[in-house]
mmCIF file of C-alpha atoms in Angstrom:
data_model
loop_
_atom_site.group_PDB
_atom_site.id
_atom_site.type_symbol
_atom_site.label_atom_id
_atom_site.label_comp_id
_atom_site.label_asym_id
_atom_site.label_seq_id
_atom_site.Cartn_x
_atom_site.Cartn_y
_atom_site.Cartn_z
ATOM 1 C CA UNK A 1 1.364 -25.993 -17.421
ATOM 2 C CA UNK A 2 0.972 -25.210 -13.950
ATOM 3 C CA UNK A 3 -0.099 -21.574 -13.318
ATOM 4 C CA UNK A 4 -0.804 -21.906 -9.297
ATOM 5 C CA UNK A 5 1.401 -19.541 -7.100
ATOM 6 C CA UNK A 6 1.916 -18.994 -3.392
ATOM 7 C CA UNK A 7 1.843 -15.304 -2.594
ATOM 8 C CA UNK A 8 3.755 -13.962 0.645
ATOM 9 C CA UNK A 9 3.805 -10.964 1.927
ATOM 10 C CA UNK A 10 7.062 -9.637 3.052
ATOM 11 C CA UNK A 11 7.005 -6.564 5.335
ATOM 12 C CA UNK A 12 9.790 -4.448 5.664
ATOM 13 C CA UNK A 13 12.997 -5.598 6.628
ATOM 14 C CA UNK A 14 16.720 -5.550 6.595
ATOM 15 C CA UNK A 15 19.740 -8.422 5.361
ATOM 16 C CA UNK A 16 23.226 -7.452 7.599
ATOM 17 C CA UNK A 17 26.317 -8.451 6.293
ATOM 18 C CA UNK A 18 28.656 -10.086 8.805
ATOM 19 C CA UNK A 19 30.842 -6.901 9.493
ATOM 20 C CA UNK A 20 27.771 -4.517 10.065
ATOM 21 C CA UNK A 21 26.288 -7.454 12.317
ATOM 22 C CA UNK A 22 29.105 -6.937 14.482
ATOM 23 C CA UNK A 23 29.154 -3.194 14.811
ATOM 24 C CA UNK A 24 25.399 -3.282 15.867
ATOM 25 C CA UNK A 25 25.282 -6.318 18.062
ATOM 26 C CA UNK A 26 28.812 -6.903 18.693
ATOM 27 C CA UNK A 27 32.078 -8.621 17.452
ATOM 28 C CA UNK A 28 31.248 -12.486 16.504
ATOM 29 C CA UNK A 29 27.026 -11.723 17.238
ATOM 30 C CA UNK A 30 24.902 -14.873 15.712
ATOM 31 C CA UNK A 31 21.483 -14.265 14.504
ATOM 32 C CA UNK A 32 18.784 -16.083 16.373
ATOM 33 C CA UNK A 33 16.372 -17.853 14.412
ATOM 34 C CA UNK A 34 12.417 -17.353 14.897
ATOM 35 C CA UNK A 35 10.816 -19.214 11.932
ATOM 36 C CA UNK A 36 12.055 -20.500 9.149
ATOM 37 C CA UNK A 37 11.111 -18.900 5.291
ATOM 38 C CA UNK A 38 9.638 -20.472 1.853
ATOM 39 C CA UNK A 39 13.339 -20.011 0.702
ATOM 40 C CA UNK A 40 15.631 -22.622 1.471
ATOM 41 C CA UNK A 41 17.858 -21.576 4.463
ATOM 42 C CA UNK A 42 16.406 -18.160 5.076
ATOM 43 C CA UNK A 43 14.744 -17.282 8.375
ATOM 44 C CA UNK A 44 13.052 -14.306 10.052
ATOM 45 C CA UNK A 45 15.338 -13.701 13.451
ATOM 46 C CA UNK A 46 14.370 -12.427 16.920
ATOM 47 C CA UNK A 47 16.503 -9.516 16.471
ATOM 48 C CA UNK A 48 15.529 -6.276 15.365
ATOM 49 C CA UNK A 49 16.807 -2.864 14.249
ATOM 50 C CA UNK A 50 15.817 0.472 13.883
ATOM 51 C CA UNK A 51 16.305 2.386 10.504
ATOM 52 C CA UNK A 52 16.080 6.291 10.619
ATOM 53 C CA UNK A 53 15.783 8.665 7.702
ATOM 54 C CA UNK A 54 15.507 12.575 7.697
ATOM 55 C CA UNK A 55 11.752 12.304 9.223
ATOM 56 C CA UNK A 56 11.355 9.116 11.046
ATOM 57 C CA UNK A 57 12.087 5.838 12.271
ATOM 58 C CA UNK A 58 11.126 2.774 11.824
ATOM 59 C CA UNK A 59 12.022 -0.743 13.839
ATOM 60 C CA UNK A 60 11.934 -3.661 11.639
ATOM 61 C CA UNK A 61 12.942 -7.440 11.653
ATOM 62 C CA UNK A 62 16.306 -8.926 10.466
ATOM 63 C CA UNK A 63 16.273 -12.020 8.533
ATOM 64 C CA UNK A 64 19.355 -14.197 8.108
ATOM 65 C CA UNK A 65 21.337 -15.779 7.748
ATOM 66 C CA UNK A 66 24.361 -12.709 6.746
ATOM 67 C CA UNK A 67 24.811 -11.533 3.394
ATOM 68 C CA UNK A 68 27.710 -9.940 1.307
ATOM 69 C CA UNK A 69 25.906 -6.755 1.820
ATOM 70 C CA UNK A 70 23.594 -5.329 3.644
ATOM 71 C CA UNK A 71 20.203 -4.051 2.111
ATOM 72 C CA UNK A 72 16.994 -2.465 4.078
ATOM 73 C CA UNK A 73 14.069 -3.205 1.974
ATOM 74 C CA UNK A 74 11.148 -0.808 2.081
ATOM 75 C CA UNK A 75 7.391 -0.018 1.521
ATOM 76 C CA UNK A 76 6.769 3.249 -0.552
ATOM 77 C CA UNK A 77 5.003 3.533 3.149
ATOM 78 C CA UNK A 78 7.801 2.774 4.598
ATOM 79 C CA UNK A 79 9.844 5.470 2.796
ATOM 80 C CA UNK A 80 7.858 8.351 2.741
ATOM 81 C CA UNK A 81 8.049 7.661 6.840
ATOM 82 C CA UNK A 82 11.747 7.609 7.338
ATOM 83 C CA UNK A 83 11.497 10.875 4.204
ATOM 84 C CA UNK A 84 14.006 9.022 1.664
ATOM 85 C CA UNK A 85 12.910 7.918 -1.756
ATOM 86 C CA UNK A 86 13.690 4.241 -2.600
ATOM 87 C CA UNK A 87 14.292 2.914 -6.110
ATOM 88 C CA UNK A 88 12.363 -0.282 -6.544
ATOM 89 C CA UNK A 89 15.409 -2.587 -7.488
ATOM 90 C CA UNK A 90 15.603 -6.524 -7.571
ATOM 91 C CA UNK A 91 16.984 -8.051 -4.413
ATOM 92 C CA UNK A 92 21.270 -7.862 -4.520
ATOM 93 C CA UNK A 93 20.976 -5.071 -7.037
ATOM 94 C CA UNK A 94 22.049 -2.188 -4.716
ATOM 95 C CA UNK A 95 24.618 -0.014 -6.218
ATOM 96 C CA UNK A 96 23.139 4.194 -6.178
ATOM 97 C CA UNK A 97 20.512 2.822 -3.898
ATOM 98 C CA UNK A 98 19.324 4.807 -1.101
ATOM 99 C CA UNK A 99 21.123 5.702 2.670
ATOM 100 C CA UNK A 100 19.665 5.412 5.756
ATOM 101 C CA UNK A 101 20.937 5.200 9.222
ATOM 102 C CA UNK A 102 20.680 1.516 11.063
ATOM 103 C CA UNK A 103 20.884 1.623 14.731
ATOM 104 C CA UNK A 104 21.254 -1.966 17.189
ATOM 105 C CA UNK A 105 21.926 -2.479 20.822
ATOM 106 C CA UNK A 106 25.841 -2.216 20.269
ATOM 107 C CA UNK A 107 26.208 0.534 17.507
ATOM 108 C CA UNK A 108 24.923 2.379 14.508
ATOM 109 C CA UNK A 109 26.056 2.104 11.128
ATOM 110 C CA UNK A 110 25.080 4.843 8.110
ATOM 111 C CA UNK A 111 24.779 2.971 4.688
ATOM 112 C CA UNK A 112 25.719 4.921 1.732
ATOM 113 C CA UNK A 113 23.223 2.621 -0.320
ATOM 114 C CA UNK A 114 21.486 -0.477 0.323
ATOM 115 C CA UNK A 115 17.767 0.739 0.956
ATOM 116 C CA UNK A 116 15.844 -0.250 -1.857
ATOM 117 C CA UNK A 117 12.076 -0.953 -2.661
ATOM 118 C CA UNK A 118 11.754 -4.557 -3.796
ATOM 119 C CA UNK A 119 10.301 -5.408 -7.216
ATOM 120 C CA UNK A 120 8.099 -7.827 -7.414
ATOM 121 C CA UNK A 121 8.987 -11.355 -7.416
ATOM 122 C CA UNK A 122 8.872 -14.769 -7.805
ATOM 123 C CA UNK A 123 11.198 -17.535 -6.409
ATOM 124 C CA UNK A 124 11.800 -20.506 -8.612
ATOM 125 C CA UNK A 125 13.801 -23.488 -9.151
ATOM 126 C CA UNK A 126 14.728 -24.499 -12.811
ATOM 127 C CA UNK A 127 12.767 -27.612 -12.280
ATOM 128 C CA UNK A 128 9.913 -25.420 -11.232
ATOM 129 C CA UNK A 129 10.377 -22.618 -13.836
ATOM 130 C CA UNK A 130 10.135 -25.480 -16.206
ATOM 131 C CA UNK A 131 6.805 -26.699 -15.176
ATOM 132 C CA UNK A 132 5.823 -22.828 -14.871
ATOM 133 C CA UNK A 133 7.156 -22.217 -18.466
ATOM 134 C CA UNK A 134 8.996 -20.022 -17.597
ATOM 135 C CA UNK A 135 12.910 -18.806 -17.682
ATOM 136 C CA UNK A 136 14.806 -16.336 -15.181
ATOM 137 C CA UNK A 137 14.704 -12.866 -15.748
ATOM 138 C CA UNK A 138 11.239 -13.098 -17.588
ATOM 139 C CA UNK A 139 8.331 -10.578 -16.635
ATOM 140 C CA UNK A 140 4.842 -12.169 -15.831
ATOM 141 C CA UNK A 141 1.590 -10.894 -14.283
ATOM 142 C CA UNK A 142 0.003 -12.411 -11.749
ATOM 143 C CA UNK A 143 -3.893 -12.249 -10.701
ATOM 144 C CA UNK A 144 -5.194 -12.414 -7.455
ATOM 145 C CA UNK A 145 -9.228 -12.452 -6.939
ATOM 146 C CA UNK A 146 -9.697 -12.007 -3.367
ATOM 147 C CA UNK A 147 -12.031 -10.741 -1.521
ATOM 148 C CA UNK A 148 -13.237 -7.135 -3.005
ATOM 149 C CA UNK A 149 -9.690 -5.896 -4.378
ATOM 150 C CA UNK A 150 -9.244 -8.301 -7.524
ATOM 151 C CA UNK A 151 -6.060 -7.199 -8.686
ATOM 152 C CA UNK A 152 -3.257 -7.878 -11.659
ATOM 153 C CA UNK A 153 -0.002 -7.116 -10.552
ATOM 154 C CA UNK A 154 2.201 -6.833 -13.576
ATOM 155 C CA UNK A 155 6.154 -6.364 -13.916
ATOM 156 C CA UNK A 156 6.658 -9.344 -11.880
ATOM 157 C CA UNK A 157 10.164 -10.600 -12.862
ATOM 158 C CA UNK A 158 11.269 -14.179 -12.593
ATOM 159 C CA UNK A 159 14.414 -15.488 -10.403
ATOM 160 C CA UNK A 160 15.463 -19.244 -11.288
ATOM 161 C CA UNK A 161 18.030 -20.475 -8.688
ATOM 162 C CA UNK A 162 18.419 -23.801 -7.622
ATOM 163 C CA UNK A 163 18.480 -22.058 -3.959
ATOM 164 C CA UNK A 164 15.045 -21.388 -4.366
ATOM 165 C CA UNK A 165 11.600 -22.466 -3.615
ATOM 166 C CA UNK A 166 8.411 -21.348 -5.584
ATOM 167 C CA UNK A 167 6.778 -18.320 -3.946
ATOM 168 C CA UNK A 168 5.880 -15.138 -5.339
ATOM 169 C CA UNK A 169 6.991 -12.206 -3.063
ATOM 170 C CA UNK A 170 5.399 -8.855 -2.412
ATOM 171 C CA UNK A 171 5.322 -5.994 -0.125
ATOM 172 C CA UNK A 172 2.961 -4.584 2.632
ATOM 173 C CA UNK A 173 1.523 -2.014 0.026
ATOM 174 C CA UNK A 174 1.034 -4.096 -3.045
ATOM 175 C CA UNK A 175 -1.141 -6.253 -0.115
ATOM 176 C CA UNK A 176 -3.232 -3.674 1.065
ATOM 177 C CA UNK A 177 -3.918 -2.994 -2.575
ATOM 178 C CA UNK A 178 -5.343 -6.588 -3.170
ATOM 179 C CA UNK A 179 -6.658 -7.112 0.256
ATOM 180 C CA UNK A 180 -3.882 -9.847 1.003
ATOM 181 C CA UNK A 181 -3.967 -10.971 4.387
ATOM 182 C CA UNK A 182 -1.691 -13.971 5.074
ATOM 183 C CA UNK A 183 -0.584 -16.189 2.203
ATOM 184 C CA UNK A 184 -2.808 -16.631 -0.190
ATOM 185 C CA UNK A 185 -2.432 -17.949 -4.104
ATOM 186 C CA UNK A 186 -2.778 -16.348 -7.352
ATOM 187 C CA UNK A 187 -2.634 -17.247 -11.098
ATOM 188 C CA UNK A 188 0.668 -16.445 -13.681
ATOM 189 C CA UNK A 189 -0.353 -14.783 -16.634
ATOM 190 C CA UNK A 190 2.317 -14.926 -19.072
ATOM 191 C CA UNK B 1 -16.171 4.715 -26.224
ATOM 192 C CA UNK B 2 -13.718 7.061 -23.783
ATOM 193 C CA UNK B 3 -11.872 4.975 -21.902
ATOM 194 C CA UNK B 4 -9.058 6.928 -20.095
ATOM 195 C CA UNK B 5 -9.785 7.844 -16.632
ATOM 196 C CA UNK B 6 -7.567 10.329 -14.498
ATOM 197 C CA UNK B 7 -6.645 7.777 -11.240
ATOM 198 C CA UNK B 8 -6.298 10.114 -7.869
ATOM 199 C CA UNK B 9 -4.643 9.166 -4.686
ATOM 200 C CA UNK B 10 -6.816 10.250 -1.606
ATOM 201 C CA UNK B 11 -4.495 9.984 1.610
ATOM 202 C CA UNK B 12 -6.003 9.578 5.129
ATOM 203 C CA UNK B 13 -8.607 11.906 5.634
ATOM 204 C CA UNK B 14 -12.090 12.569 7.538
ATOM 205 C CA UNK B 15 -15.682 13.610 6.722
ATOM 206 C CA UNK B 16 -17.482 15.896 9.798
ATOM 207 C CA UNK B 17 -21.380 16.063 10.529
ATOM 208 C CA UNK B 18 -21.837 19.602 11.419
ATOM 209 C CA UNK B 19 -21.895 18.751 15.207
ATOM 210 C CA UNK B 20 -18.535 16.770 15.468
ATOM 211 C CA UNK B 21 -17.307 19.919 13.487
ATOM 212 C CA UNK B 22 -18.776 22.187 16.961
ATOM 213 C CA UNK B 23 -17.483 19.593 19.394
ATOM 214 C CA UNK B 24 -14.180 19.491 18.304
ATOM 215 C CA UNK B 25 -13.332 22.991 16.564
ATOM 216 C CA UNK B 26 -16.276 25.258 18.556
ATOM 217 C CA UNK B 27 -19.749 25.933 18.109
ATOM 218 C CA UNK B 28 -20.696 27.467 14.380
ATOM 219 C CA UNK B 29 -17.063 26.868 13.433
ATOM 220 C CA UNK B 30 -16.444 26.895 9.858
ATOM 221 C CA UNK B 31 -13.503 25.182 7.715
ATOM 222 C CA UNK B 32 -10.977 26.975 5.999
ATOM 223 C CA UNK B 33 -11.128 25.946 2.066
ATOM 224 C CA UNK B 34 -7.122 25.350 1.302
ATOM 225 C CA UNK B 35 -7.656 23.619 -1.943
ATOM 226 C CA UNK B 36 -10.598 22.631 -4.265
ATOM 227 C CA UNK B 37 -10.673 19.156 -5.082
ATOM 228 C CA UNK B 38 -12.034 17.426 -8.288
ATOM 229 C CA UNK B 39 -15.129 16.615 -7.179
ATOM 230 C CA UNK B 40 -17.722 20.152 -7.400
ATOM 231 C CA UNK B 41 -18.192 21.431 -4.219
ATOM 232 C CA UNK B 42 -15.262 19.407 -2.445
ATOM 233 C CA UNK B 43 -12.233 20.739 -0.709
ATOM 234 C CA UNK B 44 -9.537 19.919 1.315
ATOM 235 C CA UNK B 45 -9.095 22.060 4.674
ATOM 236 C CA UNK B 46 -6.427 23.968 6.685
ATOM 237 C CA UNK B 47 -7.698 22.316 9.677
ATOM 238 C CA UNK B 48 -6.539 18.979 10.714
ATOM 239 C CA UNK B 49 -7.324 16.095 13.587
ATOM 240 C CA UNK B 50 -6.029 13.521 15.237
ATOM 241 C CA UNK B 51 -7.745 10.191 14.854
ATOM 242 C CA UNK B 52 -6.631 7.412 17.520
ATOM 243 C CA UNK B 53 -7.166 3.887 17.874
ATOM 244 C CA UNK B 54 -6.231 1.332 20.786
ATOM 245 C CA UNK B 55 -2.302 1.313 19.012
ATOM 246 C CA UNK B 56 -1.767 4.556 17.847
ATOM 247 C CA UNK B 57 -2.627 7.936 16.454
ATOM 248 C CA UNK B 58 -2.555 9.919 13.153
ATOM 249 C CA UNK B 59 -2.696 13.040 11.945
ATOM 250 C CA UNK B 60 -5.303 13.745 8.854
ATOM 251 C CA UNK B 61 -6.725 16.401 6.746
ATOM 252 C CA UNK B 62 -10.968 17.134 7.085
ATOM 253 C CA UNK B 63 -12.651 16.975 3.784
ATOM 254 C CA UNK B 64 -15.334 19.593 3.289
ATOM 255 C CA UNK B 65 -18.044 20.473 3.317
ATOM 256 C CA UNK B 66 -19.704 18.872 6.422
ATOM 257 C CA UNK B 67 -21.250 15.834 5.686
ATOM 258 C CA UNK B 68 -24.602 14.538 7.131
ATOM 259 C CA UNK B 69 -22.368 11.877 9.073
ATOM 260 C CA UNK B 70 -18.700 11.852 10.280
ATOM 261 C CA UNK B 71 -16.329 9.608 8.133
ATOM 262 C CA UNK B 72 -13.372 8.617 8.488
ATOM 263 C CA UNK B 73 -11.108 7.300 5.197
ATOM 264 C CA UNK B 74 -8.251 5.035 6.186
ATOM 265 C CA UNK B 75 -5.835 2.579 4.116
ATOM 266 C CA UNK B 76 -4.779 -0.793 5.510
ATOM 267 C CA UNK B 77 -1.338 0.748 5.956
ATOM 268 C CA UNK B 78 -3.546 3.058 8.353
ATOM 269 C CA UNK B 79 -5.676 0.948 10.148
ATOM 270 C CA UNK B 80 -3.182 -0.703 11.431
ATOM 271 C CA UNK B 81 -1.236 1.940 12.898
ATOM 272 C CA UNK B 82 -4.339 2.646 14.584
ATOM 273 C CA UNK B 83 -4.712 -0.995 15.604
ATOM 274 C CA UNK B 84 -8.459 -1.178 14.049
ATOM 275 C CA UNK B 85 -9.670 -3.382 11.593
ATOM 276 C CA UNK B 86 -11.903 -1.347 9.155
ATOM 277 C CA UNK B 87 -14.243 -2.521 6.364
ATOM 278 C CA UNK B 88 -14.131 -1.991 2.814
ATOM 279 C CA UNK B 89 -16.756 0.213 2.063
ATOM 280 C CA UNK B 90 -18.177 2.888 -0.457
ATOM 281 C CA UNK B 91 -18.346 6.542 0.718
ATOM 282 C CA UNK B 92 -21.676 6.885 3.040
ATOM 283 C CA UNK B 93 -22.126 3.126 3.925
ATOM 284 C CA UNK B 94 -20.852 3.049 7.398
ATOM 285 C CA UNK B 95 -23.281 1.446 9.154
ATOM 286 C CA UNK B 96 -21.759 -1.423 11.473
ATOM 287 C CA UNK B 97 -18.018 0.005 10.617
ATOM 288 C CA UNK B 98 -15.388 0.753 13.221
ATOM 289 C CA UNK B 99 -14.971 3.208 15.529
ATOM 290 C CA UNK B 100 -12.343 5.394 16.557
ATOM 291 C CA UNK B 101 -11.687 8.850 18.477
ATOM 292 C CA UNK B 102 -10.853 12.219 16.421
ATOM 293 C CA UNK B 103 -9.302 14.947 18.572
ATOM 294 C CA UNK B 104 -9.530 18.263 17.705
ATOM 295 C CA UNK B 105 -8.262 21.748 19.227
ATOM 296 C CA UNK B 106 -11.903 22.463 21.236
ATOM 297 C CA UNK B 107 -12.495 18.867 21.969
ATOM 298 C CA UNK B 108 -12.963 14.954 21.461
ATOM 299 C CA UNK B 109 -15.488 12.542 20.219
ATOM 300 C CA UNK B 110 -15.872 9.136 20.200
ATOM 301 C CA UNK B 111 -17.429 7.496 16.543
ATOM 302 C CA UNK B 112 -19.070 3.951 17.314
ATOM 303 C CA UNK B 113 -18.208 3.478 13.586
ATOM 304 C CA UNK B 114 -17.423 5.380 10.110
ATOM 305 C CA UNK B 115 -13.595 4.365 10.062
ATOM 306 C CA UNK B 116 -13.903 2.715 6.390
ATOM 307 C CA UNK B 117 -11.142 1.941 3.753
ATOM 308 C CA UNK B 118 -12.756 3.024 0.609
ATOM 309 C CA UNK B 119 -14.100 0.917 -1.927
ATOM 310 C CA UNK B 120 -11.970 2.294 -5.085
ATOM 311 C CA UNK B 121 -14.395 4.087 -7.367
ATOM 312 C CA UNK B 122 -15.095 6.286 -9.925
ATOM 313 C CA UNK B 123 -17.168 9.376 -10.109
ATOM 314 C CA UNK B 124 -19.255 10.331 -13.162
ATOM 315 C CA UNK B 125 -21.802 12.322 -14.301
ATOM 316 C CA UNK B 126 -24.411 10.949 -16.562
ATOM 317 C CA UNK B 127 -23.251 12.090 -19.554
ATOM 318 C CA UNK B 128 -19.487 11.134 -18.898
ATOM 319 C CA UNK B 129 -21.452 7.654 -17.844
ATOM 320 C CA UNK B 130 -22.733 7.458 -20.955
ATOM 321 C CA UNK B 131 -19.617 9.196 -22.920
ATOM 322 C CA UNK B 132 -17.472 5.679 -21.476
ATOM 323 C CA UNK B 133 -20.192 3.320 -21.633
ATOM 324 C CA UNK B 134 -20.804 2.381 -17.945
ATOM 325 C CA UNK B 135 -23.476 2.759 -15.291
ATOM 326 C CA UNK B 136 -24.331 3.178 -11.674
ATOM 327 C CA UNK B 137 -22.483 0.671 -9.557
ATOM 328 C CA UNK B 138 -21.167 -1.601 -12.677
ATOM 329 C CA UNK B 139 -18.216 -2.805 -11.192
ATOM 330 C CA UNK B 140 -14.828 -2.293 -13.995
ATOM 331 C CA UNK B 141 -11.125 -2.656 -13.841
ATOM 332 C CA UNK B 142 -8.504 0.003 -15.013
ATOM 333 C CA UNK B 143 -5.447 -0.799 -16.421
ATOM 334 C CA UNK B 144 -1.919 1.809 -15.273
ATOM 335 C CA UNK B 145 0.864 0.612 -17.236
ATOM 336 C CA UNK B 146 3.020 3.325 -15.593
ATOM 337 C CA UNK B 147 6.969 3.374 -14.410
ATOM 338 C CA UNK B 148 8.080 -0.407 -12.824
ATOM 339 C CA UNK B 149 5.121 -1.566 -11.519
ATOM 340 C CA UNK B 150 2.140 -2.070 -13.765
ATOM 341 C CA UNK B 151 -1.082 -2.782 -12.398
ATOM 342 C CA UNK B 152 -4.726 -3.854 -13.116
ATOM 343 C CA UNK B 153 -7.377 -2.750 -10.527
ATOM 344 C CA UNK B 154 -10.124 -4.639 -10.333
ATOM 345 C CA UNK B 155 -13.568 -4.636 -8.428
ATOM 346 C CA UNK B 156 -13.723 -0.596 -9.296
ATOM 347 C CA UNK B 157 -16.992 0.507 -8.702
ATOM 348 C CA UNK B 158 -18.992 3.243 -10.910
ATOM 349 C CA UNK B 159 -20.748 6.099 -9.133
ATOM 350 C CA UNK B 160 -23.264 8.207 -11.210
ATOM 351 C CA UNK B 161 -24.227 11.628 -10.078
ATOM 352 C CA UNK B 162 -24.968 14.997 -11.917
ATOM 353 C CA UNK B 163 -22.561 16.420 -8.792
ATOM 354 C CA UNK B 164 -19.736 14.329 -9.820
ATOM 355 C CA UNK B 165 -16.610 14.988 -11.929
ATOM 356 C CA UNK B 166 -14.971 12.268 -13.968
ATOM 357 C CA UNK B 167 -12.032 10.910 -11.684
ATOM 358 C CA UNK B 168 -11.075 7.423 -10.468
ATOM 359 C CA UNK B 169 -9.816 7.563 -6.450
ATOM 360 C CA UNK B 170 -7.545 5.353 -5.115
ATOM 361 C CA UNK B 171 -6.382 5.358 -1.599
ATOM 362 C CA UNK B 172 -1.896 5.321 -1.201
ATOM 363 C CA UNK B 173 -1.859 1.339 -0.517
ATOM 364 C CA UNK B 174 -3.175 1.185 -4.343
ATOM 365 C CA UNK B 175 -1.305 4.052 -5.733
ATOM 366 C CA UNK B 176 1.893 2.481 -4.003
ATOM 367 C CA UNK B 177 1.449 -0.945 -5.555
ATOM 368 C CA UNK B 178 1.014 0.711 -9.100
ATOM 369 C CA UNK B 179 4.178 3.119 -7.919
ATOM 370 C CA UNK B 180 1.348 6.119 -8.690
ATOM 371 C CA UNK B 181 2.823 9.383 -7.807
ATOM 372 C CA UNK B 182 0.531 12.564 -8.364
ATOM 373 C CA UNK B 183 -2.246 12.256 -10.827
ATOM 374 C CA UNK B 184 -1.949 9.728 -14.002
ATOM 375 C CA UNK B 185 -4.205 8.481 -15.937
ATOM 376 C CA UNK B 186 -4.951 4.557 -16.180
ATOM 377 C CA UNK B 187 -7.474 2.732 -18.956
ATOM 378 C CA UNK B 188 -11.383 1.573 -18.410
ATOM 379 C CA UNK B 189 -11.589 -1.949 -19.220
ATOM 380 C CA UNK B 190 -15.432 -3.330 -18.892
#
């Protein structure tokens, strides 16, 4: 059973969906690709934003390509700067989230919801899952030695999709706490 | 054998010889005690300083009292934002670490090193030591199951002294990635 996984760091960010793209870069705007992701189809884009909350700002990367909805995911860093509180939610699952104000070169938008704190991760296929043994939805840990921070993240859930690509996904603060600097791998402990 | 260990989160913060203290708050100044901390003799102060690097500035609290040698206490989130990389370290072992400027309201010095991120740790005295089973730097990992984001710590490192109080500190990188708000208590395991 394999037990090998890639760990990447994703720092904070935001998804548009097409109508928001348009208010803040303008009617019919297309994202510009700067590198390409582990996930099939997904890429980091030149374009960024600025998200505001009651005590700060932050700029921050879009990555494409458009999505039904847009979502601003977040640090507990990264909150506490902008002074909202976050729930840590799965990717998609944004309903009573958090607002926040996002501001581009043609317009600002205020989200009702959509700024969330993303749970730990990890990207699989079904054909990968099966060689991982292991099934969407589950909850693993995962260890990472390193270099002076060994660390055991636990409450890392599982997402099978055949859109995906194995990767394990975390965020600028669960890094720091391991010493993570680039991608690294680390070892599923079911 | 004890096991359960109350896990603090120490933000930011800086240690002052007695003559960074004149230089940058005036000769024979003395800090203002706001708040005892766990540790006997320890306090946080009213007075603050500003701690720059080549990318930015922040804001911190001084630890008292003064210390034979000026630290300063960053997280990765931190060092960053000043644009410096610092070195894992334990509390007094800053020799060859990075440098930075602290500002204060009389004046401005420039450290050739004592920016650290702290080695996570835990304070004992003897008898609590002995009480959990562990000695002077024996390295340990402690388990906080906590809200969402369970986490094992490894590569914590034991520090025995009759002037310390049992208490595990963590800087806010850690606490983040265990989703650690205020003080909780996480589990020894040897």
């Amino acid at each position: 059973m394999k037990k090998e996984i890639m760990i990447e760091t994703s720092a904070r960010h935001c998804h548009l969906s097409r109508a928001d793209l348009d208010t803040l870069f303008g009617e019919g705007y297309e994202l510009t690709n700067k590198k390409d992701l582990s996930q099939p189809g997904q890429f980091a884009c030149e374009e960024k934003v600025v998200v505001s909350g009651p005590k700060g700002s932050l700029k921050m990367s879009i990555l494409g390509p458009v999505r039904k909805a847009t979502q601003v995911e977040l640090s507990f860093t990264d909150a506490r700067a902008l002074g909202v509180t976050a729930p840590i939610r799965e990717s998609g699952d944004i309903a009573g989230s958090t607002g926040v104000t996002i501001e581009g070169p043609k317009g600002k938008i205020e989200i009702a919801e959509g700024a969330i704190i993303a749970k730990r991760h990890i990207h699989f296929t079904p054909e990968e899952a099966a060689e991982y043994g292991v099934e969407d939805k589950q909850i693993v840990s995962v260890r990472y030695e390193g270099t002076g921070r060994a660390i055991i993240f636990g409450d890392v859930v599982v997402r099978v999709s055949p859109k995906f690509a194995a990767a394990m996904h975390i965020d600028t603060d669960e890094a720091n706490a391991g010493a993570i600097a680039g991608t690294v791998y680390g070892e599923i402990i079911k």
